[in-house]
Coordinates of C-alpha atoms and ligand atoms in Angstrom, one line a residue:
M1 CA 13.3 -3.9 -14.6
A2 CA 16.2 -5.0 -16.8
E3 CA 19.4 -3.3 -15.6
R4 CA 22.1 -2.8 -18.1
S5 CA 25.8 -2.7 -17.0
I6 CA 27.1 0.6 -15.6
R7 CA 28.9 3.0 -18.0
R8 CA 30.3 6.4 -17.7
L9 CA 28.2 9.2 -19.3
P10 CA 30.0 11.6 -21.7
Q11 CA 30.4 15.1 -20.4
T12 CA 27.8 16.5 -22.9
V13 CA 25.1 14.4 -21.4
V14 CA 26.2 15.2 -17.9
D15 CA 25.9 18.9 -18.6
R16 CA 22.4 18.5 -19.8
I17 CA 21.3 17.0 -16.6
A18 CA 20.5 19.4 -13.9
A19 CA 22.7 18.4 -11.1
G20 CA 22.3 20.7 -8.1
E21 CA 22.9 19.8 -4.6
V22 CA 21.4 16.4 -4.2
I23 CA 21.9 15.5 -0.6
T24 CA 20.7 18.3 1.7
R25 CA 19.3 16.4 4.6
P26 CA 18.7 12.8 5.8
S27 CA 15.3 12.5 4.1
R28 CA 17.1 13.0 0.7
V29 CA 19.3 10.0 1.4
V30 CA 16.2 8.0 2.1
T31 CA 14.4 9.0 -1.1
E32 CA 17.5 8.4 -3.3
L33 CA 17.9 4.9 -1.8
I34 CA 14.2 4.1 -2.2
D35 CA 14.4 5.3 -5.8
N36 CA 17.3 2.9 -6.4
A37 CA 15.5 0.0 -4.8
L38 CA 12.4 0.7 -6.9
D39 CA 14.5 1.0 -10.1
A40 CA 16.0 -2.4 -9.2
G41 CA 12.5 -3.9 -9.3
A42 CA 12.2 -4.5 -5.5
S43 CA 8.9 -5.9 -4.2
A44 CA 9.8 -5.2 -0.6
I45 CA 11.8 -2.3 0.9
E46 CA 12.9 -2.0 4.5
I47 CA 14.1 1.3 5.8
E48 CA 15.8 1.6 9.2
V49 CA 16.6 4.9 10.8
A50 CA 18.5 5.8 14.0
G51 CA 17.7 9.2 15.5
G52 CA 17.2 11.9 13.0
G53 CA 18.9 9.9 10.3
T54 CA 22.4 11.4 10.5
E55 CA 23.5 8.5 12.8
R56 CA 22.4 5.8 10.5
I57 CA 20.0 5.1 7.6
A58 CA 19.8 1.6 6.1
V59 CA 17.7 0.6 3.1
S60 CA 17.4 -3.0 2.1
D61 CA 15.6 -4.3 -1.0
D62 CA 15.0 -7.5 -2.8
G63 CA 15.7 -6.1 -6.2
C64 CA 18.1 -7.3 -8.9
G65 CA 21.2 -6.5 -7.0
M66 CA 24.6 -5.7 -8.6
A67 CA 27.4 -7.8 -10.0
R68 CA 30.8 -7.1 -8.5
A69 CA 32.1 -4.9 -11.4
D70 CA 28.9 -2.8 -11.3
A71 CA 29.0 -2.4 -7.6
E72 CA 32.6 -1.1 -7.8
R73 CA 31.5 1.6 -10.1
A74 CA 28.2 2.5 -8.4
I75 CA 29.5 5.2 -6.1
D76 CA 31.6 6.9 -8.8
R77 CA 30.1 10.2 -10.0
H78 CA 27.9 10.1 -13.2
T79 CA 27.9 6.4 -13.5
T80 CA 24.5 4.9 -14.2
S81 CA 23.0 1.8 -15.7
K82 CA 19.8 3.7 -16.6
L83 CA 20.8 5.9 -19.5
D84 CA 22.5 4.7 -22.6
P85 CA 25.5 7.0 -23.3
A86 CA 25.3 6.3 -27.0
D87 CA 21.6 7.3 -27.3
D88 CA 21.1 11.0 -27.4
A89 CA 17.3 10.8 -27.3
A90 CA 17.3 8.5 -24.3
I91 CA 16.9 11.3 -21.8
G92 CA 13.4 12.1 -23.3
R93 CA 12.2 8.6 -22.5
I94 CA 13.3 8.1 -19.0
D95 CA 11.2 5.6 -17.2
T96 CA 13.4 5.0 -14.2
L97 CA 13.4 7.2 -11.0
G98 CA 17.2 7.7 -11.2
F99 CA 19.3 8.5 -14.3
R100 CA 21.9 11.0 -13.2
G101 CA 24.2 8.6 -11.6
E102 CA 25.1 10.9 -8.9
A103 CA 23.1 10.0 -5.8
L104 CA 25.4 7.4 -4.4
A105 CA 28.4 9.5 -5.3
S106 CA 26.9 12.5 -3.5
I107 CA 26.0 10.4 -0.4
A108 CA 29.5 8.9 -0.4
A109 CA 31.0 12.4 -0.4
C110 CA 29.3 13.3 2.9
A111 CA 28.9 10.0 4.8
T112 CA 30.3 6.6 5.4
V113 CA 28.6 4.2 2.9
S114 CA 28.5 0.5 3.0
I115 CA 26.8 -1.5 0.3
V116 CA 26.1 -5.2 0.5
T117 CA 24.7 -6.6 -2.7
S118 CA 24.1 -9.7 -4.7
D119 CA 22.7 -10.3 -8.2
G120 CA 21.8 -13.8 -7.3
R121 CA 25.2 -15.4 -7.7
A122 CA 26.7 -17.5 -4.9
V123 CA 29.1 -14.8 -3.7
G124 CA 27.9 -11.3 -3.2
T125 CA 29.8 -8.1 -2.7
K126 CA 30.4 -5.8 0.2
L127 CA 31.7 -2.3 -0.5
H128 CA 32.8 0.1 2.3
H129 CA 33.6 3.7 1.6
E130 CA 34.7 6.5 4.0
P131 CA 33.9 10.1 2.9
Q132 CA 37.5 11.1 2.4
A133 CA 38.8 7.9 0.8
D134 CA 39.6 7.6 -2.9
E135 CA 38.6 4.0 -3.3
P136 CA 36.1 1.8 -1.4
T137 CA 37.3 -1.5 0.1
V138 CA 35.7 -4.5 -1.5
T139 CA 35.1 -7.9 0.0
D140 CA 33.0 -11.0 -0.5
A141 CA 29.7 -11.1 1.3
G142 CA 26.8 -13.5 1.6
R143 CA 23.4 -12.2 0.8
A144 CA 20.2 -13.2 -0.9
Q145 CA 19.5 -11.3 -4.2
G146 CA 19.1 -7.6 -3.5
T147 CA 20.9 -4.7 -2.0
T148 CA 21.4 -3.1 1.4
V149 CA 22.9 0.4 1.6
T150 CA 23.9 1.6 5.0
V151 CA 24.7 5.3 5.5
T152 CA 26.3 6.4 8.8
N153 CA 27.8 9.6 10.2
L154 CA 26.0 11.8 7.6
F155 CA 27.6 15.2 7.4
D156 CA 30.1 14.4 10.1
T157 CA 32.8 16.1 8.0
M158 CA 30.5 19.0 7.0
P159 CA 29.8 21.0 10.1
A160 CA 27.9 23.8 8.2
R161 CA 25.5 21.3 6.7
R162 CA 25.0 19.7 10.0
Q163 CA 24.2 23.0 11.5
S164 CA 21.5 23.7 9.0
L165 CA 19.5 20.6 10.0
A166 CA 16.5 20.8 12.2
G167 CA 16.3 18.7 15.3
A168 CA 16.2 14.9 15.1
A169 CA 12.5 14.7 15.6
T170 CA 11.8 17.1 12.7
E171 CA 14.3 15.4 10.4
F172 CA 12.7 12.0 11.2
R173 CA 9.2 13.5 10.5
R174 CA 10.5 14.4 7.0
I175 CA 11.6 10.9 6.5
V176 CA 8.2 9.5 7.6
D177 CA 6.6 11.9 5.1
R178 CA 8.7 10.7 2.2
V179 CA 8.2 7.0 3.1
T180 CA 4.5 7.6 3.3
A181 CA 4.5 9.2 -0.1
Y182 CA 6.3 6.2 -1.6
A183 CA 4.2 3.6 0.2
L184 CA 1.0 5.2 -1.1
G185 CA 2.3 5.8 -4.6
R186 CA 3.6 2.3 -4.9
P187 CA 1.0 0.2 -3.0
D188 CA 2.3 -2.8 -5.0
V189 CA 5.5 -2.7 -3.0
R190 CA 5.9 -3.7 0.7
F191 CA 7.4 -0.9 2.7
T192 CA 8.6 -1.1 6.3
L193 CA 10.0 1.9 8.2
R194 CA 11.7 1.2 11.6
H195 CA 12.8 3.9 13.8
D196 CA 15.2 3.2 16.7
G197 CA 14.0 -0.4 16.6
S198 CA 10.3 0.2 16.5
E199 CA 8.1 -0.1 13.5
T200 CA 6.6 3.2 12.3
I201 CA 5.1 2.2 9.0
S202 CA 4.3 -1.1 7.5
T203 CA 2.4 -1.8 4.3
T204 CA 1.6 -5.2 2.7
G205 CA 2.2 -4.5 -1.0
R206 CA -1.3 -5.6 -1.6
G207 CA -3.0 -2.5 -3.0
F208 CA -4.3 0.9 -2.1
T209 CA -6.7 -0.1 0.7
D210 CA -4.0 -2.0 2.5
A211 CA -1.5 0.8 2.0
L212 CA -4.0 3.3 3.5
L213 CA -4.5 0.9 6.4
G214 CA -0.7 0.8 7.0
I215 CA -0.4 4.6 6.9
Y216 CA -3.6 5.7 8.5
D217 CA -6.1 3.5 10.2
R218 CA -9.0 1.2 9.7
E219 CA -11.5 4.0 9.5
V220 CA -9.7 5.7 6.7
A221 CA -9.1 2.5 4.8
S222 CA -12.6 1.4 5.0
H223 CA -13.8 4.7 3.6
A224 CA -11.6 4.5 0.6
S225 CA -12.6 3.4 -2.9
T226 CA -10.2 2.8 -5.7
F227 CA -10.6 4.2 -9.2
D228 CA -9.0 3.7 -12.5
H229 CA -9.5 5.8 -15.6
E230 CA -7.9 6.2 -19.0
R231 CA -8.2 9.6 -20.7
A232 CA -7.0 10.9 -24.0
V233 CA -5.8 14.4 -23.3
T234 CA -4.8 17.0 -25.9
V235 CA -1.6 18.7 -24.9
G236 CA 0.9 21.3 -26.1
E237 CA 1.1 23.5 -29.1
T238 CA 1.0 20.6 -31.4
E239 CA -2.5 19.6 -30.0
E240 CA -1.2 16.1 -29.8
S241 CA -3.5 13.6 -28.1
V242 CA -1.8 11.5 -25.5
D243 CA -3.1 8.7 -23.2
V244 CA -3.1 9.5 -19.6
S245 CA -4.0 6.9 -17.1
I246 CA -5.2 7.9 -13.7
D247 CA -5.7 5.6 -10.8
G248 CA -5.6 5.8 -7.1
A249 CA -7.7 5.7 -4.0
L250 CA -10.2 8.3 -2.8
V251 CA -11.3 8.5 0.8
S252 CA -14.9 9.4 1.1
P253 CA -15.6 13.1 1.9
A254 CA -17.0 11.9 5.2
I255 CA -13.4 12.1 6.4
D256 CA -11.6 15.4 5.7
R257 CA -8.5 17.3 6.7
S258 CA -7.6 20.9 7.3
R259 CA -4.4 20.7 5.2
K260 CA -3.8 19.6 1.7
D261 CA -0.8 17.4 2.7
H262 CA -3.0 14.3 2.5
I263 CA -3.5 14.6 -1.2
R264 CA -0.7 12.4 -2.4
V265 CA 0.3 12.6 -6.1
A266 CA 2.7 10.3 -8.0
V267 CA 3.6 10.9 -11.6
N268 CA 5.1 7.9 -13.4
G269 CA 5.8 6.2 -10.1
R270 CA 7.5 9.1 -8.4
P271 CA 5.8 10.9 -5.5
V272 CA 5.8 14.6 -6.4
L273 CA 4.5 17.9 -5.3
N274 CA 2.5 19.6 -8.0
G275 CA 0.2 22.4 -7.0
A276 CA -1.9 22.2 -10.2
I277 CA -2.6 18.5 -9.8
E278 CA -3.4 18.9 -6.1
T279 CA -5.9 21.7 -6.9
A280 CA -7.5 19.5 -9.6
V281 CA -7.9 16.7 -7.0
R282 CA -9.6 19.1 -4.5
E283 CA -11.9 20.4 -7.3
G284 CA -12.9 16.8 -8.1
Y285 CA -14.3 16.6 -4.5
G286 CA -16.1 19.9 -5.1
P287 CA -18.8 20.9 -2.7
R288 CA -18.8 17.4 -1.2
L289 CA -16.2 18.8 1.2
P290 CA -16.7 22.0 3.2
S291 CA -14.7 24.9 1.9
E292 CA -11.2 25.1 3.3
R293 CA -11.2 21.4 3.9
F294 CA -9.2 18.8 2.0
P295 CA -9.5 15.1 1.2
I296 CA -7.3 12.2 1.9
A297 CA -6.6 10.9 -1.6
V298 CA -3.9 9.1 -3.6
V299 CA -3.7 9.9 -7.2
R300 CA -1.3 8.3 -9.7
L301 CA -0.8 9.7 -13.2
D302 CA 0.9 7.7 -15.9
V303 CA 1.9 9.9 -18.8
P304 CA 4.3 9.5 -21.6
P305 CA 7.8 10.2 -20.2
A306 CA 8.3 13.0 -22.7
L307 CA 5.6 15.0 -20.9
V308 CA 7.5 15.0 -17.6
D309 CA 10.3 17.4 -16.9
P310 CA 12.0 16.0 -13.9
N311 CA 14.7 18.7 -13.9
V312 CA 12.5 21.4 -12.4
H313 CA 13.7 20.6 -9.0
P314 CA 17.2 19.1 -8.3
A315 CA 15.7 16.6 -5.9
K316 CA 12.9 15.7 -8.4
E317 CA 10.3 16.4 -5.7
T318 CA 8.5 18.9 -7.9
V319 CA 8.0 17.9 -11.5
G320 CA 6.9 20.0 -14.4
L321 CA 4.1 18.4 -16.4
V322 CA 3.7 19.4 -20.1
G323 CA -0.1 19.8 -20.6
E324 CA -0.8 20.4 -16.9
D325 CA -3.8 22.6 -17.9
A326 CA -5.3 19.8 -19.9
I327 CA -4.5 17.0 -17.5
G328 CA -6.0 18.9 -14.5
P329 CA -9.6 19.1 -15.7
A330 CA -9.4 15.5 -16.9
L331 CA -8.4 14.5 -13.4
T332 CA -11.0 16.6 -11.7
D333 CA -13.6 15.0 -14.0
A334 CA -12.3 11.5 -13.3
I335 CA -12.5 12.1 -9.5
D336 CA -15.9 13.6 -9.7
T337 CA -17.2 10.7 -11.7
A338 CA -15.6 8.2 -9.3
L339 CA -17.1 9.9 -6.2
S340 CA -20.6 10.4 -7.7
S341 CA -21.3 7.0 -9.3
G342 CA -22.7 4.7 -6.8
D343 CA -22.1 1.9 -9.1
D344 CA -18.4 2.7 -9.3
R345 CA -18.2 2.6 -5.7
R346 CA -19.9 -0.8 -5.5
A347 CA -17.5 -2.1 -8.1
S348 CA -14.4 -0.8 -6.4
A349 CA -15.0 -0.9 -2.7
V350 CA -17.7 -2.1 -0.4
A351 CA -18.4 0.1 2.5
T352 CA -17.2 -1.5 5.7
D353 CA -18.2 1.3 7.9
L354 CA -20.9 0.5 10.3
D355 CA -23.2 3.3 9.5
T356 CA -24.2 2.1 6.1
A357 CA -27.0 -0.4 6.1
I358 CA -26.5 -3.7 4.3
E359 CA -28.4 -3.8 0.9
T360 CA -30.5 -6.8 1.6
G361 CA -33.9 -5.3 1.3
R362 CA -34.8 -6.6 4.7
P363 CA -36.6 -3.9 6.6
A364 CA -35.1 -3.4 10.0
S365 CA -32.6 -5.0 12.3
R366 CA -33.9 -8.0 14.2
F367 CA -31.8 -7.0 17.1
D368 CA -33.8 -3.9 17.8
E369 CA -34.4 -4.8 21.4
L370 CA -30.7 -5.4 22.2
S371 CA -28.9 -2.7 24.1
V372 CA -25.2 -2.7 24.8
I373 CA -24.4 -2.5 28.5
G374 CA -20.7 -3.0 28.4
T375 CA -17.6 -4.7 26.9
F376 CA -15.4 -7.3 28.3
R377 CA -11.7 -7.6 27.4
S378 CA -12.2 -5.3 24.4
L379 CA -13.5 -8.2 22.5
Y380 CA -17.0 -9.1 23.8
L381 CA -20.0 -6.8 23.7
L382 CA -22.3 -7.5 26.6
C383 CA -25.9 -6.8 25.7
E384 CA -29.1 -6.9 27.5
A385 CA -32.2 -8.3 25.8
D386 CA -35.2 -8.9 27.9
A387 CA -34.5 -11.8 30.2
E388 CA -31.2 -12.7 28.6
L389 CA -27.6 -11.5 28.7
I390 CA -26.2 -11.8 25.1
V391 CA -22.4 -11.8 24.6
I392 CA -21.3 -10.9 21.1
D393 CA -17.8 -11.5 19.7
Q394 CA -17.2 -8.1 18.0
H395 CA -14.6 -9.5 15.5
A396 CA -16.8 -12.4 14.4
A397 CA -19.8 -10.1 14.1
H398 CA -17.9 -7.6 11.9
E399 CA -16.7 -10.4 9.7
R400 CA -20.2 -11.5 9.2
V401 CA -21.4 -8.0 8.3
N402 CA -18.5 -7.6 5.8
Y403 CA -19.2 -10.9 4.3
E404 CA -22.8 -10.3 3.7
R405 CA -22.1 -6.9 2.2
L406 CA -19.6 -8.5 -0.2
R407 CA -22.0 -11.2 -1.1
A408 CA -24.8 -8.8 -1.8
V409 CA -22.9 -7.1 -4.6
F410 CA -21.0 -10.2 -5.7
D411 CA -24.0 -12.0 -6.9
G412 CA -23.4 -13.5 -10.3
R413 CA -20.9 -11.0 -11.5
P414 CA -17.6 -11.9 -13.0
I415 CA -14.8 -11.6 -10.4
E416 CA -12.6 -8.6 -10.8
T417 CA -8.9 -9.3 -10.6
A418 CA -5.6 -7.5 -9.8
K419 CA -2.3 -8.1 -11.5
L420 CA 0.7 -8.9 -9.3
D421 CA 3.7 -7.2 -10.8
P422 CA 6.1 -8.8 -10.3
P423 CA 4.2 -12.1 -9.8
A424 CA 4.4 -13.7 -6.4
T425 CA 5.8 -17.2 -5.9
V426 CA 3.8 -19.4 -3.6
S427 CA 4.9 -22.9 -2.5
L428 CA 2.4 -25.6 -2.7
S429 CA 2.4 -29.1 -1.1
P430 CA 2.5 -32.0 -3.7
T431 CA -1.2 -32.7 -3.0
A432 CA -2.2 -29.0 -3.5
R433 CA 0.0 -28.9 -6.6
A434 CA -1.8 -32.0 -8.1
R435 CA -5.2 -30.5 -7.2
L436 CA -4.3 -27.2 -8.9
D437 CA -3.4 -29.1 -12.1
A438 CA -6.7 -31.0 -11.9
H439 CA -8.9 -28.0 -11.3
A440 CA -7.0 -25.4 -13.3
E441 CA -10.1 -24.1 -15.0
A442 CA -12.0 -23.5 -11.8
I443 CA -9.1 -21.7 -10.3
T444 CA -8.9 -19.4 -13.4
E445 CA -12.6 -18.7 -13.0
L446 CA -12.0 -17.6 -9.5
G447 CA -9.7 -15.0 -10.8
Y448 CA -6.2 -16.5 -10.3
E449 CA -3.7 -16.6 -13.1
V450 CA -1.0 -19.1 -12.2
E451 CA 1.9 -20.6 -14.0
P452 CA 4.1 -23.5 -12.8
F453 CA 7.6 -22.4 -11.5
D454 CA 9.2 -25.5 -10.3
D455 CA 7.9 -28.8 -8.7
S456 CA 6.8 -27.2 -5.5
T457 CA 6.3 -23.6 -6.4
V458 CA 3.9 -21.6 -8.7
R459 CA 4.0 -18.1 -9.8
V460 CA 0.8 -16.2 -9.1
K461 CA 0.3 -13.4 -11.7
T462 CA -3.2 -12.4 -11.0
V463 CA -5.4 -12.6 -7.9
P464 CA -9.1 -12.0 -7.4
A465 CA -9.9 -8.5 -6.2
P466 CA -13.6 -8.0 -5.9
F467 CA -14.6 -4.6 -4.7
G468 CA -11.1 -3.3 -4.1
R469 CA -10.2 -6.1 -1.7
T470 CA -7.2 -7.8 -3.2
A471 CA -6.7 -11.4 -2.2
T472 CA -3.2 -12.4 -1.1
A473 CA -1.1 -14.6 -3.4
A474 CA -1.1 -17.2 -0.7
S475 CA -4.9 -17.4 -0.7
I476 CA -4.4 -19.6 -3.8
R477 CA -3.8 -22.4 -1.2
D478 CA -7.3 -22.0 0.3
A479 CA -8.7 -21.7 -3.2
V480 CA -7.2 -24.9 -4.3
G481 CA -8.4 -26.6 -1.2
S482 CA -12.0 -25.4 -1.6
V483 CA -12.1 -26.1 -5.4
A484 CA -10.9 -29.6 -4.9
N485 CA -13.4 -30.2 -2.1
D486 CA -16.5 -30.3 -4.3
G487 CA -19.1 -32.5 -2.8
S488 CA -18.4 -30.9 0.6
G489 CA -20.8 -28.2 -0.3
A490 CA -18.3 -25.4 0.1
D491 CA -18.7 -23.0 -2.8
P492 CA -15.2 -21.8 -3.7
R493 CA -16.5 -18.3 -4.3
E494 CA -18.0 -18.2 -0.8
V495 CA -14.7 -19.4 0.7
L496 CA -12.9 -16.6 -1.1
L497 CA -15.5 -14.1 0.2
A498 CA -15.0 -15.3 3.7
E499 CA -11.3 -14.8 3.5
L500 CA -11.7 -11.3 2.1
A501 CA -14.4 -10.4 4.7
C502 CA -11.9 -10.7 7.5
H503 CA -9.5 -8.2 6.0
P504 CA -10.2 -4.9 7.8
S505 CA -12.6 -6.3 10.4
I506 CA -12.6 -5.0 13.9
K507 CA -10.1 -7.0 15.7
A508 CA -10.0 -8.2 19.3
G509 CA -8.6 -5.4 21.4
D510 CA -10.2 -2.6 19.3
E511 CA -12.1 -0.4 21.7
L512 CA -15.5 0.4 20.2
S513 CA -17.4 3.5 21.1
A514 CA -21.0 3.0 22.4
E515 CA -22.4 4.2 19.1
A516 CA -20.1 2.0 17.0
A517 CA -21.1 -1.0 19.2
Q518 CA -24.7 -0.2 18.6
A519 CA -24.2 0.2 14.9
L520 CA -22.4 -3.1 14.7
I521 CA -25.3 -4.8 16.3
D522 CA -27.8 -3.0 14.0
R523 CA -25.8 -4.2 11.0
L524 CA -25.5 -7.7 12.3
G525 CA -29.3 -7.8 12.8
E526 CA -29.7 -7.1 9.0
C527 CA -27.6 -10.1 8.1
A528 CA -29.3 -13.2 6.6
D529 CA -27.3 -15.4 9.1
P530 CA -26.2 -13.2 12.0
Y531 CA -25.4 -16.1 14.3
R532 CA -22.1 -17.3 12.6
C533 CA -19.1 -15.6 11.2
P534 CA -18.2 -16.6 7.6
H535 CA -15.9 -19.2 8.9
G536 CA -18.7 -20.9 10.8
R537 CA -17.8 -19.8 14.3
P538 CA -20.6 -18.4 16.5
T539 CA -20.9 -14.6 16.7
M540 CA -22.9 -14.7 20.0
T541 CA -23.8 -16.7 23.0
T542 CA -26.7 -16.3 25.4
L543 CA -26.8 -16.5 29.1
S544 CA -30.4 -16.5 30.4
E545 CA -31.4 -14.8 33.5
A546 CA -32.7 -18.2 34.7
S547 CA -29.3 -19.7 34.5
L548 CA -27.8 -16.8 36.4
A549 CA -30.5 -17.0 39.0
S550 CA -30.0 -20.7 39.5
A551 CA -26.2 -20.1 39.9
F552 CA -27.0 -17.7 42.7
D553 CA -29.8 -19.8 44.2
R554 CA -32.4 -17.2 43.7
Q555 CA -35.6 -16.8 41.7
A556 CA -35.3 -15.0 38.4
T557 CA -37.3 -11.7 38.5
R558 CA -38.7 -12.2 35.1
F559 CA -38.4 -16.0 35.1
Q560 CA -40.9 -17.6 32.7
Ligands
ADP601 P1 21.2 6.5 -10.7 O1 20.1 5.9 -9.9 O2 20.9 7.9 -11.2 O3 21.7 5.6 -11.8 P2 22.8 6.2 -8.3 O4 24.1 6.9 -7.9 O5 21.7 6.3 -7.5 O6 22.5 6.8 -9.8 O7 23.2 4.7 -8.6 C1 24.2 4.3 -9.5 C2 24.0 2.9 -10.0 O8 24.1 2.0 -9.0 C3 22.6 2.7 -10.6 O9 22.4 3.1 -11.9 C4 22.4 1.2 -10.4 O10 22.9 0.5 -11.5 C5 23.2 0.9 -9.2 N1 22.4 0.8 -8.0 C6 22.3 1.7 -7.0 N2 21.4 1.2 -6.0 C7 21.0 0.0 -6.4 C8 20.1 -1.0 -5.8 N3 19.5 -0.8 -4.7 N4 20.0 -2.2 -6.5 C9 20.6 -2.4 -7.7 N5 21.4 -1.5 -8.3 C10 21.7 -0.3 -7.7
MG602 MG1 19.6 6.6 -8.0

């Protein structure tokens, strides 16, 4: 996002902006700092919290950073780089999360603030401000491009405000809730939340499924399918038709919740509470969910900025939406369609749960006679089959199952892709770089859009994303390797599938229930090649009763 230099807003504009009390509790500090990081175009945001947040909150980003002169103005009141003071109509077109220029000023009025920032120049800036001081102290600082804002001793000088806070655990839970909302609403950005040194939330910045995996667990992530709809909606008295784009992730109604808090809504990139939209989401699930139950769902609406009134709530957590009554039904319909169309589901996400049979047309599992008798080191399933003890590597087996599922729906279709915004830079060895140039067309066909950056680096703008599984930017290295290797027999598409298949597979150390273990074996039995994982490693090994018997110097009971 292009940042303009920071200017003072004229009083007239200031008055039109609902100000209100901005910083009421630690979670408000966190949201304002995340907003700023996102407005700065960050692709990774790290949040560190000590205790309930009054002790210390630090937010680091890799966004555009600030030049010295801008940093010096940043904590003044009503200074912003996001609204042009000469343009009266600008406020109707706001596409940034901040625009009032008062967050940092408000934080600085009730806490000690230190900002370390660099806009990419050799020497960065460190600003330190105590709540009662007039001016911050400014010194040189070394830092990669981006900004770290550290807020300590929040409300130390405001005993009444301090008093009104809940206990540290509750205040921290509010922070977790906010970070969760942002991480799900911006799955293209990597979020990390650390609390007293341990990691509470971590997402990869690689799309909805990964974000759900970072916030919830594998079960939830594997039941999610992504959806993406464009709707023309007629709004307002003028009956104007506007384009609304709706996307997100819907967790299958097989998993439900007793409260609606797991419906996450973001409007134009900002996580918000909006009862009408939440109701519309629930209605989209309809009778697929029992009454009084709610789904886990992430819904993002992108609407023309003029339809959003961010001033309904001083903290912008609740937004008013012009045309809510028209957008709601469109959303309900989009969700209903996404949940009911089996094809949509295939196109967006492949079931990785173990209860769904693989669509191979093969009648029954060939491992019918296998029964699980135990596990070893939370990795190996021990199974009895007639006169053999079969040991299955659960991780390798699950990868194989995922891989065959992906392949079954992949067959002959063009590869879906996902845009990386901003593009990711990936370093390549000189050999890989030369191969990339030589096989540019094949790489494009695989779904990568790449442009040279410098001698050893490329910018990856688009990656393959079949069935909602977004490949990493770094997977371009494997793709280049496999494309260049023709003659070896490795089909680059298969190599890509193998890499995607291991995404949310059961890992070593995951304890499987007896039913899940049996289901895994059933699914494995339906695979065309159940004996190897997609990377070629064995999925199972056999110990015959005869070999055990001979180890113990006895005759096998069923020795043949
Ligand atoms: P607002 O976001 O409404 O403009 P703030 O008080 O939050 O007001 O921030 C003031 C200004 O400081 C912003 O307009 C922006 O130019 C700059 N700024 C704040 N945080 C960051 C950041 N993390 N990266 C780059 N610039 C920032
Ligand atoms: Mg701001």
